[in-house]
Coordinates of C-alpha atoms in Angstrom, one line a residue:
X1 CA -87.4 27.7 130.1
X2 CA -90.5 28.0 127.8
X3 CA -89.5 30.3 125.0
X4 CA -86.6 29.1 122.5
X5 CA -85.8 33.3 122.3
X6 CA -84.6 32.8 126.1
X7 CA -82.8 30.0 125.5
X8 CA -81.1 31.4 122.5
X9 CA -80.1 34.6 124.1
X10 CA -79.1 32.7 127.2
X11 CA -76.9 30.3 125.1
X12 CA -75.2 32.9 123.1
X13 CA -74.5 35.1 126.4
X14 CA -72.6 31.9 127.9
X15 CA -71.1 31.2 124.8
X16 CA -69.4 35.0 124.9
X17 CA -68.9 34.5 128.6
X18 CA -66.9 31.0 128.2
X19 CA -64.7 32.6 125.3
X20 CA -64.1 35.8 126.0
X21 CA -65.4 37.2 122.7
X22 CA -68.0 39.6 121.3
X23 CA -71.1 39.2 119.3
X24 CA -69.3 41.0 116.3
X25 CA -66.8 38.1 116.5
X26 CA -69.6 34.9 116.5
X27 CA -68.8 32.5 114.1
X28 CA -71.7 31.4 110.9
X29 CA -71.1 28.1 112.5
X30 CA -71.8 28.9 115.9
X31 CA -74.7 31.3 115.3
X32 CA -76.5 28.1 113.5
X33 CA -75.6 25.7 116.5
X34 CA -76.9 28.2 119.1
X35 CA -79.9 28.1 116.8
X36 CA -80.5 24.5 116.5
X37 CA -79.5 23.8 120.4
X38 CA -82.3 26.4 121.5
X39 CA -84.7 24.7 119.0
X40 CA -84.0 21.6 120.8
X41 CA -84.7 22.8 124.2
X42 CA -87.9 24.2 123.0
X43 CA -89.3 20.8 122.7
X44 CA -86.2 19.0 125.5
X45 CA -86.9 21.5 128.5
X46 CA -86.0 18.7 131.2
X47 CA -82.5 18.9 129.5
X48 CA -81.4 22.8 129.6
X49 CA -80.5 22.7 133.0
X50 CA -77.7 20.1 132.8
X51 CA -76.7 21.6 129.7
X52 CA -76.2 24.9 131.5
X53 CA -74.6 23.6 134.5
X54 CA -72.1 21.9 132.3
X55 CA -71.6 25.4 130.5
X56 CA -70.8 27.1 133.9
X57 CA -68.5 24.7 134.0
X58 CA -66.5 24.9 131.2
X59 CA -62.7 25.7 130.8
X60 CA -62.1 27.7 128.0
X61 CA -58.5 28.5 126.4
X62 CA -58.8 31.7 124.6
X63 CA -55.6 32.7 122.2
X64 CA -54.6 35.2 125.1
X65 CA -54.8 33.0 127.9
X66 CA -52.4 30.6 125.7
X67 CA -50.0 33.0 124.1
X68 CA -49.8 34.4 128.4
X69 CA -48.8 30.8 129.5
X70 CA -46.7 30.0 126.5
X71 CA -45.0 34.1 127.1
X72 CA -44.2 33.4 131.0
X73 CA -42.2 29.9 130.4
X74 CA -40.4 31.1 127.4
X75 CA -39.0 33.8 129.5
X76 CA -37.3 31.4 131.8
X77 CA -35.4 30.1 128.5
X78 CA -32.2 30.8 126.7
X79 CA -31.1 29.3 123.2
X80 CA -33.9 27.1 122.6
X81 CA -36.0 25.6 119.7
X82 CA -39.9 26.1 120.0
X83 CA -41.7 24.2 118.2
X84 CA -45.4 22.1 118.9
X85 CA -45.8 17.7 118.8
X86 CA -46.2 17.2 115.4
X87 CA -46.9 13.4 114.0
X88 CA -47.5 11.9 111.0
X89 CA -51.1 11.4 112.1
X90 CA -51.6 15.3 112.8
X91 CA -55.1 17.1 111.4
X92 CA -53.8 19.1 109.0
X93 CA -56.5 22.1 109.9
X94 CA -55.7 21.6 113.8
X95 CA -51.9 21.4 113.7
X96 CA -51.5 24.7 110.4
X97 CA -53.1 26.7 113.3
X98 CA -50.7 26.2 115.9
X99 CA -47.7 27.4 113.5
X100 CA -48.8 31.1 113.3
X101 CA -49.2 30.8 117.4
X102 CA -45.6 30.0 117.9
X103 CA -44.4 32.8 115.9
X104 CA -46.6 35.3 117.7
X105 CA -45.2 34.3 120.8
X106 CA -41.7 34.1 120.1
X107 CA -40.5 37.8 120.8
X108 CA -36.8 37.9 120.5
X109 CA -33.4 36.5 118.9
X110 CA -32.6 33.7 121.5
X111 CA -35.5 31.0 120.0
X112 CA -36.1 29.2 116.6
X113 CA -39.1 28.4 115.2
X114 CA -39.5 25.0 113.8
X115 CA -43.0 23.6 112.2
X116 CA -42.1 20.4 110.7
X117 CA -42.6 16.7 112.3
X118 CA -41.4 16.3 115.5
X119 CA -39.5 13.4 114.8
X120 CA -38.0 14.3 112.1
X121 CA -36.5 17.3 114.1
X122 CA -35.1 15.4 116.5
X123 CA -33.7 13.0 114.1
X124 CA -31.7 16.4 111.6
X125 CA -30.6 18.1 115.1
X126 CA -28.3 14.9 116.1
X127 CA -27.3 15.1 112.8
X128 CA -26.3 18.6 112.7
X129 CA -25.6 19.0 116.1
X130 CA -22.7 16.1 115.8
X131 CA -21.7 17.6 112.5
X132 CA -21.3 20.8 114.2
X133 CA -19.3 19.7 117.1
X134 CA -16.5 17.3 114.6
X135 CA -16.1 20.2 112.9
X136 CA -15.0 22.1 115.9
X137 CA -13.1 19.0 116.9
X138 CA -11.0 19.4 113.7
X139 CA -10.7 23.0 113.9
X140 CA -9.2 22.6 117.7
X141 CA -7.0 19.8 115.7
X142 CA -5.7 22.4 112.7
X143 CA -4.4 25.4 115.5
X144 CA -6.4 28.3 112.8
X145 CA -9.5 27.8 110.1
X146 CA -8.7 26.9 106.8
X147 CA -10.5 26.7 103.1
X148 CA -11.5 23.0 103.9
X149 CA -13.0 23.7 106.8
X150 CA -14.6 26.9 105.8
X151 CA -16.3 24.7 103.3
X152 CA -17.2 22.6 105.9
X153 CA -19.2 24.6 107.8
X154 CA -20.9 26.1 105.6
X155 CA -22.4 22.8 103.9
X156 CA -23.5 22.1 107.3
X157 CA -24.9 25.1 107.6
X158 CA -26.6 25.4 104.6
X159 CA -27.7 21.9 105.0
X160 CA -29.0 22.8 107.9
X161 CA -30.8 25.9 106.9
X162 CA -32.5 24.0 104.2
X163 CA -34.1 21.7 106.7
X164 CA -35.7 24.9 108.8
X165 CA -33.0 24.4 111.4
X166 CA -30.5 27.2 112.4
X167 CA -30.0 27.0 116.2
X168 CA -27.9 24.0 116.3
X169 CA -24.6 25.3 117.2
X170 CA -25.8 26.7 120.6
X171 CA -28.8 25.3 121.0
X172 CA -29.4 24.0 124.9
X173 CA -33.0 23.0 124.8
X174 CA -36.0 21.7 123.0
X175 CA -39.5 23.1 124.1
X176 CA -42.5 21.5 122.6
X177 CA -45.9 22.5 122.8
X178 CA -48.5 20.0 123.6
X179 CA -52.1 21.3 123.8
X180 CA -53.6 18.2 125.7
X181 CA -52.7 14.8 127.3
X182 CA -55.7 12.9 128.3
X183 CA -54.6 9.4 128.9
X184 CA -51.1 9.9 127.5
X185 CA -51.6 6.8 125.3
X186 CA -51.2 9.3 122.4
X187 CA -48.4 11.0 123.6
X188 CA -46.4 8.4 125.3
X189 CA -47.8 5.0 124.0
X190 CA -47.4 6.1 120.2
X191 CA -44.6 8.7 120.1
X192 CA -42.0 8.7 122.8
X193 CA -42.2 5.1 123.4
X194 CA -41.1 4.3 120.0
X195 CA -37.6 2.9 119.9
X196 CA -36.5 5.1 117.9
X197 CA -37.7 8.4 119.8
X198 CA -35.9 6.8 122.6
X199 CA -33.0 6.9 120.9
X200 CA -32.9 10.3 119.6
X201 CA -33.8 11.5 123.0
X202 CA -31.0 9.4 124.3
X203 CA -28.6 11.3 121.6
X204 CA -29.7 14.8 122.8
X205 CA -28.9 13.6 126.4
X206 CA -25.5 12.8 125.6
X207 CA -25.2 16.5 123.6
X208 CA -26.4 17.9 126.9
X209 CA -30.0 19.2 125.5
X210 CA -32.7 19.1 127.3
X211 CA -36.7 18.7 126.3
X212 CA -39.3 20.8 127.7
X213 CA -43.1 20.5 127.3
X214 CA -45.8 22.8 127.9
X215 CA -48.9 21.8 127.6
X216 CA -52.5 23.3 128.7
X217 CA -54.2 20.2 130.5
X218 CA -53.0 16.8 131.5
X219 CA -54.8 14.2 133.4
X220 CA -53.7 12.2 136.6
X221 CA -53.4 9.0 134.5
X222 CA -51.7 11.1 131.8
X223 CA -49.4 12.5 133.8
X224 CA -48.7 9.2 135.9
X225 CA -47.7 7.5 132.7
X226 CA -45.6 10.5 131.4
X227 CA -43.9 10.2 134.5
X228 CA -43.3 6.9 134.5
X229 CA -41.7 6.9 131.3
X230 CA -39.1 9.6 132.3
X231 CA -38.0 7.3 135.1
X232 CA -37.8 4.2 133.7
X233 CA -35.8 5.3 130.9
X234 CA -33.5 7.6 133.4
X235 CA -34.4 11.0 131.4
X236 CA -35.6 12.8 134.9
X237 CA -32.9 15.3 134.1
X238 CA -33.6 15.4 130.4
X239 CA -37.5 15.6 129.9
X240 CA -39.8 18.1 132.2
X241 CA -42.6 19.7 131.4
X242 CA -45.1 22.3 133.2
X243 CA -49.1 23.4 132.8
X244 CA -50.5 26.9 133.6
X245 CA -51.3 27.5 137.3
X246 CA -55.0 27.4 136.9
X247 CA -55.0 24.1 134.5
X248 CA -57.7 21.6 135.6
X249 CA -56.2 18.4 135.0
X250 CA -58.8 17.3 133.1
X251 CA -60.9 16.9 135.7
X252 CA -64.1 14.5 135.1
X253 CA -67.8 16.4 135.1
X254 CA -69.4 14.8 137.8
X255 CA -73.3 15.5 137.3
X256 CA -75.7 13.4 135.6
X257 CA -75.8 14.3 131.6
X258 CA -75.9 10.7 129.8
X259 CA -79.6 11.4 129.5
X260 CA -79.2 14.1 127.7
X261 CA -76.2 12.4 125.3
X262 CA -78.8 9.2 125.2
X263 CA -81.5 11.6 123.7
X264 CA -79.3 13.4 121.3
X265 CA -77.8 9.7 120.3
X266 CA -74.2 11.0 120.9
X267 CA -72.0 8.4 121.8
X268 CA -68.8 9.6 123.7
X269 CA -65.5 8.0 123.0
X270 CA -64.4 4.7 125.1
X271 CA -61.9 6.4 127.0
X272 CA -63.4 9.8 127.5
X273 CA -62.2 11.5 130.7
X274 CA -66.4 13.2 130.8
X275 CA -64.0 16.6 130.7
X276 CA -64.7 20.0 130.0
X277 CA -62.2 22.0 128.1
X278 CA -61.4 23.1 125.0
X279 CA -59.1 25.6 123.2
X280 CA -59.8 28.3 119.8
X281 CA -57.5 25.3 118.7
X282 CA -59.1 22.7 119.4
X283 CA -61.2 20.5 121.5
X284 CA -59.6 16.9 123.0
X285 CA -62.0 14.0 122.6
X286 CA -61.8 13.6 126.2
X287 CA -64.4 16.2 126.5
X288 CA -67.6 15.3 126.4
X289 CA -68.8 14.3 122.8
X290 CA -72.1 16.7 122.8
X291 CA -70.0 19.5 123.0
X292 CA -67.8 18.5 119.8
X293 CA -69.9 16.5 118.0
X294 CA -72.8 16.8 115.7
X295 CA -76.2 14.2 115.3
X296 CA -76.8 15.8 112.0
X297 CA -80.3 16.4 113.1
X298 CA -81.3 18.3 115.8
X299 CA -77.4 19.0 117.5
X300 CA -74.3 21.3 116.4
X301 CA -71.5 21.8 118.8
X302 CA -70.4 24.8 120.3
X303 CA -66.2 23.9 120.2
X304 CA -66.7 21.4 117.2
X305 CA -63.1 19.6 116.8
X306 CA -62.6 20.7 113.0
X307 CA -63.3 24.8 112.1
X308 CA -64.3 24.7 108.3
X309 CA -63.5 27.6 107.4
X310 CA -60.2 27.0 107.5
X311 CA -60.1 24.3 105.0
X312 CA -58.7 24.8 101.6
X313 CA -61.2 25.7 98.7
X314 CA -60.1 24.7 95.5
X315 CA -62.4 27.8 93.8
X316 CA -59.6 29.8 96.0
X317 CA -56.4 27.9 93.9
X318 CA -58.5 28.6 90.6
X319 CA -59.1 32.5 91.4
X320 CA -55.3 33.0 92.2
X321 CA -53.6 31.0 89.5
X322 CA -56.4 33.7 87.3
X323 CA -54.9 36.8 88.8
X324 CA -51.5 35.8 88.7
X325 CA -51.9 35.1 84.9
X326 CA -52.8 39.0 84.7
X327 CA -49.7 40.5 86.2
X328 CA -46.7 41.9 86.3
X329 CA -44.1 41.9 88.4
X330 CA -41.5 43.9 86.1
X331 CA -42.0 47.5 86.7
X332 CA -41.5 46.9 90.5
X333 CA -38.3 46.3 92.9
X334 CA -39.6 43.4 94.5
X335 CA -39.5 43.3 98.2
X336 CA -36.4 42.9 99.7
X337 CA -36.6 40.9 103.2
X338 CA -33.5 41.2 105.2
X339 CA -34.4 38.5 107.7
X340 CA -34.8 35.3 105.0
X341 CA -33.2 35.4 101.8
X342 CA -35.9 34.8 98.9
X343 CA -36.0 36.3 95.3
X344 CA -37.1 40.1 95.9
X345 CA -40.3 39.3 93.3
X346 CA -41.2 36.2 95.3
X347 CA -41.7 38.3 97.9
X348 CA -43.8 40.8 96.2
X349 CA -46.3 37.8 94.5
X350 CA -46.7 36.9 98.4
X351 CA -48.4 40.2 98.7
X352 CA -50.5 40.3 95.4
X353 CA -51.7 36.8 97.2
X354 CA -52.5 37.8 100.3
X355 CA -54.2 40.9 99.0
X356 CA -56.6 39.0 96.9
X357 CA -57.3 36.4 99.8
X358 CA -58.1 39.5 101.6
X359 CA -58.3 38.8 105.7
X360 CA -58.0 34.9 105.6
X361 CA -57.0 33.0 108.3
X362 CA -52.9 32.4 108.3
X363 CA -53.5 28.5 107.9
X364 CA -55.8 28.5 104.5
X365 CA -52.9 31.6 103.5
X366 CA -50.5 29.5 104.1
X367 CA -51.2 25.9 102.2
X368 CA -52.6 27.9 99.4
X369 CA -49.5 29.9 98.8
X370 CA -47.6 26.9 99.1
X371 CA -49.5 25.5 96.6
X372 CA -49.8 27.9 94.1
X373 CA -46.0 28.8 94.3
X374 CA -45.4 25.2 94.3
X375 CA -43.3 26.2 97.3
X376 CA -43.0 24.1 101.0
X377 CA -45.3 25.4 103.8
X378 CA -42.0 25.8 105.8
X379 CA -40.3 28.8 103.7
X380 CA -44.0 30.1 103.0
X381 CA -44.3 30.5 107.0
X382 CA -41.1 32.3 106.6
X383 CA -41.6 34.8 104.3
X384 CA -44.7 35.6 106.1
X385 CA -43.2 36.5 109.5
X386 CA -40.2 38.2 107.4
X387 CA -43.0 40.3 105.6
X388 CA -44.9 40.7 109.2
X389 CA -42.1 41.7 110.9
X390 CA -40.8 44.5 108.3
X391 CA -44.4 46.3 108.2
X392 CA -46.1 45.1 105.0
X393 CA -48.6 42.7 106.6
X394 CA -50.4 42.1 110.2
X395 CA -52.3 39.2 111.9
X396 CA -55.4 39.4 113.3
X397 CA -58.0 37.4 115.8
X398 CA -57.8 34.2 117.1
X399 CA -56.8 32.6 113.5
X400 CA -54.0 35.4 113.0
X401 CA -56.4 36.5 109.7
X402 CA -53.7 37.8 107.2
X403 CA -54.4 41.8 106.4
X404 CA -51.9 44.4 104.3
X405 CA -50.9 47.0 106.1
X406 CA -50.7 50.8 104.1
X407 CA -47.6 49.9 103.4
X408 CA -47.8 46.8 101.9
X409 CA -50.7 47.9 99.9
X410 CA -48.7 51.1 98.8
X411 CA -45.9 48.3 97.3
X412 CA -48.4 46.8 95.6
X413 CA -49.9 49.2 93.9
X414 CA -47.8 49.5 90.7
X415 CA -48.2 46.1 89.4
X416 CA -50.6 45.9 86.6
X417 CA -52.5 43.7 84.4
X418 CA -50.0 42.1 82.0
X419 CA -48.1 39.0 80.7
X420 CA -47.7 35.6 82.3
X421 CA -46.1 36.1 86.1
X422 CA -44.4 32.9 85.7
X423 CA -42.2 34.4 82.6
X424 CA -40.2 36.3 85.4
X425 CA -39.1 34.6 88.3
X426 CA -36.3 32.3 89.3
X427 CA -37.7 28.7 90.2
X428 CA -34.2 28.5 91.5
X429 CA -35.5 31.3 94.5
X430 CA -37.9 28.4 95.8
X431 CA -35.4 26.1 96.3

């Protein structure tokens, strides 16, 4: 190729191809990689075609192709938690984006929704779970309820609740969403080989729950080591797990590219699998480093691992704490949300929030809320799938970008520019 204006428009048609998106919906980002990779091939033309052959060979997990997979094995399922591997080690910007994900797809009453660390889920469900059942053990005892044991239950209950867990009484299974497994050493190696994941897992087993992951790609060597840990600690009927039909395993690109990383001084990770895949979620550092990572120079990625614009701006906290100071909230009812039980007013500061953010993506919404309310992430994801769910807001595009609907901007509407919004609600609401 000769001219950089074939290149670009070559690049940017691939780019549309691979994702399944439309030139309305191009990223700043990606508009100034395709611009800097077609500069580059200007003056690199020995390069473009490996670079294009690697392109045609991409695997691509759009929102719909995920939320399809994630849809189809969720119908096979009763009474379950859904949540996604969560560790202490987590990017916060990767791991916020996956929350809103898992609420899209869950459809229907028989699921909970759980965003919290995955250990640390395990670790309150044994809990409740064996509260749950010696409470039933001293109700079969008694003959008939009583006070005592009306009291009971609900502190486990609400101790329960206030831990983001409600589904322990019936719960069967666990189902955990795991984007990709390349070696495993993550997922195996530094999570469920840790004695003390064994032992939760071992817990479950005796309750009779099972674990179920779904994840997009794993390799061989991945899934060999998986495997291997479900035999030797006898969980074959405890742990499964299953991959969309047309997953690639990872598989390895096989033509001849290090030249091309070698002139763009792009060093791929020791254990790369050379893969090509990627997800609007994220991209594994199995995949081949060009496509992820930048030179600061002459090379920006097309499926960089972190998306900026999702990272919190403190300007944003500064502008909202402003507005806030300008309103208020008493000449209104509040919302009242019958699905979660927060403060009516709460629920309506949500909205003066959101309004002002005007169409940001559900993971900058959420930690910014959080933090301006002073509130955790976990009820702030609630009240925004209760206010969802009852018509006031909507999600939109690959990052579920927060909009008011009509009607939530009709609610709205009647709160004006007054006192102090923190002279009127109940920190005792948060809790």
């Amino acid at each position: 190729m000769d001219n950089s204006q074939d290149v670009k428009s070559k690049l940017e048609t691939k780019y549309l191809q691979i994702t399944q998106k439309n030139r309305n919906n191009i990223d700043s980002w990606i508009k100034d990689a395709i611009e800097l990779q077609s500069n580059f091939f200007k003056k690199n033309g020995d390069f473009d075609e490996i670079y294009f052959s690697m392109l045609d060979n991409y695997n691509y997990y759009s929102k719909n192709r995920i939320q399809d997979f994630l849809k189809h094995k969720l119908s096979f399922f009763d009474n379950y938690i859904f949540t996604y591997l969560k560790k202490e080690d987590a990017r916060a910007e990767s791991s916020s984006i996956v929350a809103p994900l898992l609420y899209e797809v869950k459809e229907n009453g028989r699921a909970d929704v759980y965003n919290g660390f995955t250990e640390t889920l395990l670790k309150d469900l044994i809990r409740f779970i064996g509260d749950h059942r010696a409470w039933a053990e001293l109700l079969e005892e008694c003959g008939s309820p009583n006070l005592e044991l009306d009291n009971l239950a609900n502190e486990i209950r609400q101790t329960a609740n206030s831990k983001n867990i409600r589904k322990y009484k019936s719960l069967n299974r666990i189902i955990i969403f795991e984007d990709f497994v390349g070696t495993g050493t993550s997922l195996v190696s530094k999570f469920l080989n840790k004695p003390e994941i064994i032992g939760y897992i071992n817990s479950l087993k005796e309750f009779g729950i099972k674990i179920t992951f779904l994840f997009l790609e794993i390799s061989v060597q991945g899934e060999d080591k998986l495997q291997e840990y479900i035999n030797q600690n006898d969980f074959t009927d405890t742990i499964d797990y299953f991959v969309p039909q047309d997953s690639t395993g990872f598989i390895g690109y096989q033509g001849d590219f290090k030249n091309l990383t070698k002139k763009l001084k792009i060093r791929d990770e020791e254990y790369s699998l050379n893969a090509l895949v990627s997800s609007y979620l994220e991209t594994p550092n199995n995949t081949i480093a060009l496509f992820w990572k930048s030179n600061n120079r002459d090379w920006k990625p097309l499926f960089p691992r972190t998306n900026w614009s999702l990272l919190e701006r403190e300007d944003d906290l500064k502008e909202l704490e402003d507005l806030l100071d300008k309103c208020d909230f008493r000449c209104s009812p509040g919302v009242q949300l019958s699905a979660i039980k927060t403060d009516r007013k709460i629920n309506l500061i949500l909205l003066v929030l959101l309004n002002n953010l005007n169409n940001i993506a559900y993971a900058q919404a959420t930690t910014i809320v959080a933090k301006i309310l002073d509130s955790p992430c976990g009820l702030i994801h609630q009240i925004l799938y209760a206010l969802k769910n009852a018509g006031y807001i909507k999600l939109e595009g690959d990052f579920s970008n927060v909009k008011l609907t009509r009607l939530g901007k009709s609610t709205i509407a009647g709160v004006c520019k007054l006192p102090k919004w923190n002279d009127f609600i109940d920190e005792n609401a948060l809790i």
